[in-house]
PDB file of C-alpha atoms in Angstrom:
ATOM      1  CA  MET M   1      -0.026   0.006  -0.007  1.00  0.00           C
ATOM      2  CA  ALA M   2       1.351   3.400  -0.945  1.00  0.00           C
ATOM      3  CA  SER M   3       1.945   5.910   1.830  1.00  0.00           C
ATOM      4  CA  ALA M   4       0.165   9.291   1.772  1.00  0.00           C
ATOM      5  CA  ASP M   5       3.427  10.980   0.834  1.00  0.00           C
ATOM      6  CA  SER M   6       3.951   8.752  -2.265  1.00  0.00           C
ATOM      7  CA  ARG M   7       0.424   9.087  -3.351  1.00  0.00           C
ATOM      8  CA  ALA M   8       0.811  12.854  -3.516  1.00  0.00           C
ATOM      9  CA  THR M   9       3.371  12.535  -6.245  1.00  0.00           C
ATOM     10  CA  GLU M  10       1.663   9.862  -8.218  1.00  0.00           C
ATOM     11  CA  PRO M  11      -0.111  11.167 -11.350  1.00  0.00           C
ATOM     12  CA  ARG M  12      -3.855  10.878 -11.237  1.00  0.00           C
ATOM     13  CA  ASP M  13      -5.765   9.205 -14.029  1.00  0.00           C
ATOM     14  CA  THR M  14      -5.501  11.730 -16.786  1.00  0.00           C
ATOM     15  CA  ALA M  15      -7.861  10.253 -19.348  1.00  0.00           C
ATOM     16  CA  PRO M  16     -10.653  12.808 -19.845  1.00  0.00           C
ATOM     17  CA  ARG M  17     -14.223  11.780 -19.129  1.00  0.00           C
ATOM     18  CA  GLY M  18     -17.216  13.854 -20.222  1.00  0.00           C
ATOM     19  CA  GLY M  19     -17.049  17.267 -18.658  1.00  0.00           C
ATOM     20  CA  GLU M  20     -13.791  16.593 -16.734  1.00  0.00           C
ATOM     21  CA  LEU M  21     -10.767  18.919 -16.826  1.00  0.00           C
ATOM     22  CA  ARG M  22      -7.899  18.129 -19.296  1.00  0.00           C
ATOM     23  CA  TRP M  23      -5.164  17.950 -16.771  1.00  0.00           C
ATOM     24  CA  ASP M  24      -3.059  15.857 -19.179  1.00  0.00           C
ATOM     25  CA  ILE M  25      -2.937  18.455 -21.922  1.00  0.00           C
ATOM     26  CA  ILE M  26      -2.691  21.355 -19.351  1.00  0.00           C
ATOM     27  CA  GLU M  27       0.366  19.868 -17.745  1.00  0.00           C
ATOM     28  CA  LEU M  28       1.983  19.002 -21.081  1.00  0.00           C
ATOM     29  CA  LEU M  29       1.477  22.544 -22.334  1.00  0.00           C
ATOM     30  CA  PHE M  30       3.032  23.918 -19.102  1.00  0.00           C
ATOM     31  CA  PHE M  31       6.126  21.792 -19.458  1.00  0.00           C
ATOM     32  CA  ALA M  32       6.386  22.141 -23.250  1.00  0.00           C
ATOM     33  CA  TYR M  33       6.279  25.956 -22.925  1.00  0.00           C
ATOM     34  CA  ARG M  34       8.827  25.951 -20.083  1.00  0.00           C
ATOM     35  CA  ASP M  35      11.299  23.934 -22.110  1.00  0.00           C
ATOM     36  CA  PHE M  36      10.531  25.682 -25.417  1.00  0.00           C
ATOM     37  CA  VAL M  37      11.286  29.142 -24.037  1.00  0.00           C
ATOM     38  CA  GLY M  38      13.965  27.812 -21.656  1.00  0.00           C
ATOM     39  CA  ASP M  39      16.327  27.124 -24.539  1.00  0.00           C
ATOM     40  CA  ALA M  40      16.146  30.815 -25.571  1.00  0.00           C
ATOM     41  CA  ASP M  41      16.157  32.003 -21.890  1.00  0.00           C
ATOM     42  CA  GLN M  42      19.581  30.607 -21.349  1.00  0.00           C
ATOM     43  CA  GLU M  43      20.970  32.345 -24.456  1.00  0.00           C
ATOM     44  CA  LEU M  44      19.248  35.703 -23.569  1.00  0.00           C
ATOM     45  CA  GLU M  45      20.613  35.670 -20.002  1.00  0.00           C
ATOM     46  CA  ALA M  46      24.089  36.282 -21.375  1.00  0.00           C
ATOM     47  CA  PHE M  47      22.892  39.581 -22.864  1.00  0.00           C
ATOM     48  CA  GLY M  48      20.917  40.578 -19.796  1.00  0.00           C
ATOM     49  CA  PHE M  49      17.678  40.095 -21.723  1.00  0.00           C
ATOM     50  CA  GLY M  50      14.493  38.238 -20.852  1.00  0.00           C
ATOM     51  CA  ARG M  51      11.417  36.789 -22.461  1.00  0.00           C
ATOM     52  CA  ALA M  52      10.030  40.288 -23.106  1.00  0.00           C
ATOM     53  CA  HIS M  53      13.137  41.204 -25.092  1.00  0.00           C
ATOM     54  CA  HIS M  54      12.799  37.915 -27.062  1.00  0.00           C
ATOM     55  CA  ARG M  55       9.123  38.547 -27.961  1.00  0.00           C
ATOM     56  CA  VAL M  56       9.830  42.146 -29.045  1.00  0.00           C
ATOM     57  CA  MET M  57      12.871  41.055 -31.157  1.00  0.00           C
ATOM     58  CA  HIS M  58      10.927  38.156 -32.681  1.00  0.00           C
ATOM     59  CA  PHE M  59       8.102  40.241 -33.955  1.00  0.00           C
ATOM     60  CA  VAL M  60      10.266  43.182 -35.066  1.00  0.00           C
ATOM     61  CA  THR M  61      12.436  40.888 -37.005  1.00  0.00           C
ATOM     62  CA  ARG M  62       9.636  38.840 -38.563  1.00  0.00           C
ATOM     63  CA  TYR M  63       7.611  41.991 -39.507  1.00  0.00           C
ATOM     64  CA  PRO M  64      10.021  44.810 -40.459  1.00  0.00           C
ATOM     65  CA  GLY M  65       8.436  48.231 -40.099  1.00  0.00           C
ATOM     66  CA  LEU M  66       6.067  47.053 -37.368  1.00  0.00           C
ATOM     67  CA  LYS M  67       4.416  50.013 -35.744  1.00  0.00           C
ATOM     68  CA  VAL M  68       4.960  50.428 -31.968  1.00  0.00           C
ATOM     69  CA  ALA M  69       1.207  50.713 -31.520  1.00  0.00           C
ATOM     70  CA  ASP M  70       0.776  47.306 -33.292  1.00  0.00           C
ATOM     71  CA  LEU M  71       3.538  45.736 -31.270  1.00  0.00           C
ATOM     72  CA  LEU M  72       1.724  46.845 -28.076  1.00  0.00           C
ATOM     73  CA  ASP M  73      -1.426  45.138 -29.357  1.00  0.00           C
ATOM     74  CA  VAL M  74       0.340  41.973 -30.361  1.00  0.00           C
ATOM     75  CA  LEU M  75       2.161  41.591 -27.062  1.00  0.00           C
ATOM     76  CA  ARG M  76      -0.783  42.748 -25.007  1.00  0.00           C
ATOM     77  CA  ILE M  77       1.381  44.885 -22.829  1.00  0.00           C
ATOM     78  CA  THR M  78       1.363  48.488 -21.737  1.00  0.00           C
ATOM     79  CA  LYS M  79       3.408  51.239 -23.217  1.00  0.00           C
ATOM     80  CA  GLN M  80       5.326  51.489 -20.000  1.00  0.00           C
ATOM     81  CA  SER M  81       6.236  47.757 -20.060  1.00  0.00           C
ATOM     82  CA  LEU M  82       7.405  47.950 -23.645  1.00  0.00           C
ATOM     83  CA  GLY M  83       9.261  51.272 -23.098  1.00  0.00           C
ATOM     84  CA  ARG M  84      11.996  49.749 -20.846  1.00  0.00           C
ATOM     85  CA  VAL M  85      12.616  46.709 -23.066  1.00  0.00           C
ATOM     86  CA  LEU M  86      12.429  48.704 -26.285  1.00  0.00           C
ATOM     87  CA  LYS M  87      14.836  51.362 -24.907  1.00  0.00           C
ATOM     88  CA  GLN M  88      17.421  48.697 -23.971  1.00  0.00           C
ATOM     89  CA  LEU M  89      17.118  47.058 -27.432  1.00  0.00           C
ATOM     90  CA  LEU M  90      17.490  50.416 -29.200  1.00  0.00           C
ATOM     91  CA  ASP M  91      20.373  51.560 -26.944  1.00  0.00           C
ATOM     92  CA  GLU M  92      22.239  48.274 -27.537  1.00  0.00           C
ATOM     93  CA  GLY M  93      21.773  48.357 -31.318  1.00  0.00           C
ATOM     94  CA  TYR M  94      19.406  45.409 -31.760  1.00  0.00           C
ATOM     95  CA  ILE M  95      16.562  47.509 -33.108  1.00  0.00           C
ATOM     96  CA  VAL M  96      16.208  50.845 -34.817  1.00  0.00           C
ATOM     97  CA  GLN M  97      13.191  53.100 -34.863  1.00  0.00           C
ATOM     98  CA  LYS M  98      12.182  55.209 -37.885  1.00  0.00           C
ATOM     99  CA  THR M  99       9.445  57.728 -38.390  1.00  0.00           C
ATOM    100  CA  GLY M 100       6.687  56.784 -40.707  1.00  0.00           C
ATOM    101  CA  SER M 101       6.870  58.333 -44.200  1.00  0.00           C
ATOM    102  CA  ASN M 102       3.182  58.988 -44.457  1.00  0.00           C
ATOM    103  CA  ASP M 103       2.403  59.672 -40.839  1.00  0.00           C
ATOM    104  CA  ARG M 104       5.298  61.326 -38.957  1.00  0.00           C
ATOM    105  CA  ARG M 105       3.738  60.291 -35.614  1.00  0.00           C
ATOM    106  CA  GLN M 106       4.285  56.630 -36.385  1.00  0.00           C
ATOM    107  CA  ARG M 107       7.242  54.884 -34.964  1.00  0.00           C
ATOM    108  CA  LEU M 108       8.251  51.967 -37.091  1.00  0.00           C
ATOM    109  CA  LEU M 109      10.623  49.285 -35.775  1.00  0.00           C
ATOM    110  CA  PHE M 110      13.329  47.394 -37.630  1.00  0.00           C
ATOM    111  CA  ALA M 111      15.844  44.856 -36.496  1.00  0.00           C
ATOM    112  CA  THR M 112      19.474  45.623 -37.139  1.00  0.00           C
ATOM    113  CA  PRO M 113      21.767  42.898 -38.497  1.00  0.00           C
ATOM    114  CA  LYS M 114      22.858  42.352 -34.853  1.00  0.00           C
ATOM    115  CA  GLY M 115      19.227  41.882 -33.832  1.00  0.00           C
ATOM    116  CA  GLU M 116      18.497  39.613 -36.732  1.00  0.00           C
ATOM    117  CA  ALA M 117      21.447  37.425 -35.852  1.00  0.00           C
ATOM    118  CA  LEU M 118      20.250  37.055 -32.275  1.00  0.00           C
ATOM    119  CA  VAL M 119      16.683  36.187 -33.360  1.00  0.00           C
ATOM    120  CA  THR M 120      18.064  33.617 -35.864  1.00  0.00           C
ATOM    121  CA  LYS M 121      20.130  32.028 -33.107  1.00  0.00           C
ATOM    122  CA  LEU M 122      17.083  31.787 -30.762  1.00  0.00           C
ATOM    123  CA  ALA M 123      14.879  30.538 -33.541  1.00  0.00           C
ATOM    124  CA  THR M 124      17.433  27.900 -34.440  1.00  0.00           C
ATOM    125  CA  LEU M 125      17.396  26.644 -30.831  1.00  0.00           C
ATOM    126  CA  GLN M 126      13.624  26.504 -30.881  1.00  0.00           C
ATOM    127  CA  THR M 127      13.447  24.903 -34.349  1.00  0.00           C
ATOM    128  CA  THR M 128      15.755  22.155 -33.178  1.00  0.00           C
ATOM    129  CA  ARG M 129      13.436  21.401 -30.339  1.00  0.00           C
ATOM    130  CA  ILE M 130      10.396  21.439 -32.624  1.00  0.00           C
ATOM    131  CA  ASP M 131      12.167  19.254 -35.195  1.00  0.00           C
ATOM    132  CA  ARG M 132      13.131  16.776 -32.460  1.00  0.00           C
ATOM    133  CA  ALA M 133       9.516  16.670 -31.234  1.00  0.00           C
ATOM    134  CA  LEU M 134       8.137  16.155 -34.734  1.00  0.00           C
ATOM    135  CA  ALA M 135      10.676  13.472 -35.693  1.00  0.00           C
ATOM    136  CA  GLY M 136       8.839  10.288 -36.553  1.00  0.00           C
ATOM    137  CA  ILE M 137       5.511  12.014 -36.940  1.00  0.00           C
ATOM    138  CA  ASP M 138       4.071  11.789 -40.446  1.00  0.00           C
ATOM    139  CA  PRO M 139       3.100  15.001 -42.353  1.00  0.00           C
ATOM    140  CA  SER M 140      -0.587  14.560 -41.441  1.00  0.00           C
ATOM    141  CA  GLY M 141       0.390  14.422 -37.736  1.00  0.00           C
ATOM    142  CA  THR M 142       2.433  17.536 -38.178  1.00  0.00           C
ATOM    143  CA  GLU M 143      -0.606  19.277 -39.694  1.00  0.00           C
ATOM    144  CA  THR M 144      -2.713  18.132 -36.830  1.00  0.00           C
ATOM    145  CA  VAL M 145      -0.250  19.695 -34.350  1.00  0.00           C
ATOM    146  CA  ARG M 146      -0.350  22.926 -36.404  1.00  0.00           C
ATOM    147  CA  ARG M 147      -4.199  22.896 -36.438  1.00  0.00           C
ATOM    148  CA  PHE M 148      -4.212  22.280 -32.686  1.00  0.00           C
ATOM    149  CA  LEU M 149      -1.989  25.129 -31.928  1.00  0.00           C
ATOM    150  CA  ARG M 150      -3.954  27.516 -34.240  1.00  0.00           C
ATOM    151  CA  ALA M 151      -7.173  26.467 -32.535  1.00  0.00           C
ATOM    152  CA  MET M 152      -5.652  27.390 -29.100  1.00  0.00           C
ATOM    153  CA  ILE M 153      -5.207  30.985 -30.257  1.00  0.00           C
ATOM    154  CA  ASP M 154      -8.246  33.243 -29.760  1.00  0.00           C
ATOM    155  CA  ARG M 155      -9.301  33.975 -33.276  1.00  0.00           C
ATOM    156  CA  ASP M 156     -11.702  36.778 -32.138  1.00  0.00           C
ATOM    157  CA  ASP M 157      -8.650  38.862 -31.261  1.00  0.00           C
ATOM    158  CA  PRO M 158      -8.257  41.668 -33.862  1.00  0.00           C
ATOM    159  CA  ASP M 159      -4.510  41.080 -33.919  1.00  0.00           C
ATOM    160  CA  LYS M 160      -2.969  42.342 -37.151  1.00  0.00           C
ATOM    161  CA  VAL M 161       0.097  40.161 -36.868  1.00  0.00           C
ATOM    162  CA  LEU M 162      -1.934  37.083 -36.221  1.00  0.00           C
ATOM    163  CA  GLU M 163      -4.088  37.925 -39.258  1.00  0.00           C
ATOM    164  CA  THR M 164      -0.879  38.142 -41.286  1.00  0.00           C
ATOM    165  CA  ILE M 165       0.324  34.812 -39.888  1.00  0.00           C
ATOM    166  CA  PHE M 166      -2.960  33.067 -40.649  1.00  0.00           C
ATOM    167  CA  LYS M 167      -3.082  34.577 -44.146  1.00  0.00           C
ATOM    168  CA  ASN M 168       0.543  33.448 -44.914  1.00  0.00           C
ATOM    169  CA  ALA M 169      -0.136  29.975 -43.426  1.00  0.00           C
ATOM    170  CA  SER M 170      -3.251  29.573 -45.588  1.00  0.00           C
ATOM    171  CA  ALA M 171      -1.359  30.666 -48.687  1.00  0.00           C
ATOM    172  CA  LYS M 172       1.251  27.916 -48.085  1.00  0.00           C
ATOM    173  CA  GLU M 173      -1.428  25.196 -47.588  1.00  0.00           C
TER     174      GLU M 173
END
């Protein structure tokens, strides 16, 4: 018979029954996210950067000319939260900011070669993890994973970058 202490660490039956919570998927998502971002976190630490820096750099690199206002919407953070991170990335030469040609009030963000190199390094770490996880899964299984992840995103969100991602993904299909 298991002691009370050992029962506390035994996983409960995780098979979902009608109306029950999906502990199995919830926990897998927690651990997958932890390890997925953990690879990049270790690299970023050497620069004195964190996850917020990574997210800003990712979207600025992927969408050159991204408006600061759109970046705030995409990241769902306040101007104050973005300000500190953005200032550090600008000061250290990872991002440049330009004024919009049509609207001088717009602040458009671009990654520098230094910023692009960092994002490529981080994306390579994450791609390696993704490729390892997808190894041995046939293309239809990979598509199922992609559909699952898309379905997890709130599609009612009027997020311009997500609209672009979905449009580009549809064009490739």
